[in-house]
C-alpha angles and dihedrals in degrees: 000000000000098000089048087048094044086045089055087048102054082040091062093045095056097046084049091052097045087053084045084056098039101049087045094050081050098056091040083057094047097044088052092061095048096052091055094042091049081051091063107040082047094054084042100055096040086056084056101048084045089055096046103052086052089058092047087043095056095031089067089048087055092047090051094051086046094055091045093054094048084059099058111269120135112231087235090064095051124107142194111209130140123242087006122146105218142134097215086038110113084195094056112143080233106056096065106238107123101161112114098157133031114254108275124283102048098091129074122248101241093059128120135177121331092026119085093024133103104268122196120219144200090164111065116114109189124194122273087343113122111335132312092289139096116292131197115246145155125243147176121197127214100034109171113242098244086064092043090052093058098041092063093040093050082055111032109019090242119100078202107126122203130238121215105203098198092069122071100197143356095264090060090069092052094046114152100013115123132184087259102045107016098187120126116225102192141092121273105181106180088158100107092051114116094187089057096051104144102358122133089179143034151108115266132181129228129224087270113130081221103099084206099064092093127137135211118208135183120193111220111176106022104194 
């Protein structure tokens, strides 16, 4: 009586400790999965909180233009310079915009000034805003491609992002612009862009094989 009663017991014990496997290989699993999950939602929610704080940024600068224009300035006489005392200047000490560069994060590595800073523009032409001539807008070059994502999904419900095919990398949207004087001097005609049709506002990639060399741009003043 006492072997079958000692049998029955070690049966018990190793079906216990196989449950006891078996329960813990499960939680490991679970806890896996979570974890990636919890990553993603994590990567995704940084991008967002990226995005948004680009669209708040330039959408101060845009107030402050817009101000500045309701009180008499003419856009040709405004200007975007750091540290500088001036009434047209968007970047005044006194007019409370202080943002020169996106929260970290935003910018490629590999970037380097002007890129990944606020750049002032004359020379945008958007497709099918204002007439066929320049308009005044706001850019930063080098955007990652997790933030531009976000940015056009936040606007226009597509993480697509647009290539312009004229430009060969980010830098060449922000040519020109220095720290000191962060104004761009050339060219951005986004004007034969279909996928474009419409939009003030948006993150677009260049032609770079870096996935990363992309740009987001707010028209301010379309003429």
């Amino acid at each position: 009586m006492k072997l079958i009663s000692i049998k029955k017991k070690n049966g018990f014990s190793i079906l216990a400790i196989i449950l006891v496997i078996v329960a813990v290989i499960v939680a490991i699993g679970v806890w896996a999965l979570s974890g990636e999950s919890n990553s993603g939602s994590s990567q995704s929610t940084t991008s967002d909180v990226q995005a948004s704080s680009i669209l708040n940024d330039t959408g101060s600068i845009m107030s402050q233009f817009d101000r500045l224009i309701i009180s008499g300035y003419t856009a040709e006489r405004i200007i975007f310079k750091p540290n500088e005392n001036n009434p047209y200047n968007l970047l005044d000490p006194n007019s409370g915009i202080a943002a020169m560069r996106p929260p970290s994060g935003v910018i490629r590595g590999e970037a380097a000034i002007p890129e990944g800073m606020y750049v002032y523009t004359k020379t945008i032409k958007g497709n099918q805003i204002g007439t066929e001539k320049n308009d005044y807008g706001i850019i930063v070059a080098g955007v990652k491609a997790s933030t531009c994502r976000r940015l056009n999904y936040s606007l226009y419900g597509s993480e697509t992002i647009p290539k312009v095919s004229a430009v060969a990398n980010s830098a060449a949207f922000v040519s020109g612009a220095t720290a000191a004087d962060p104004t761009s001097t050339t060219l951005i005609d986004l004007s034969t862009n279909d996928a474009l049709i419409g939009w003030a506002k948006g993150c677009v990639a260049s032609t770079s094989s870096d996935s990363d060399e992309n740009v987001f741009f707010r028209i301010m003043k379309p003429n």
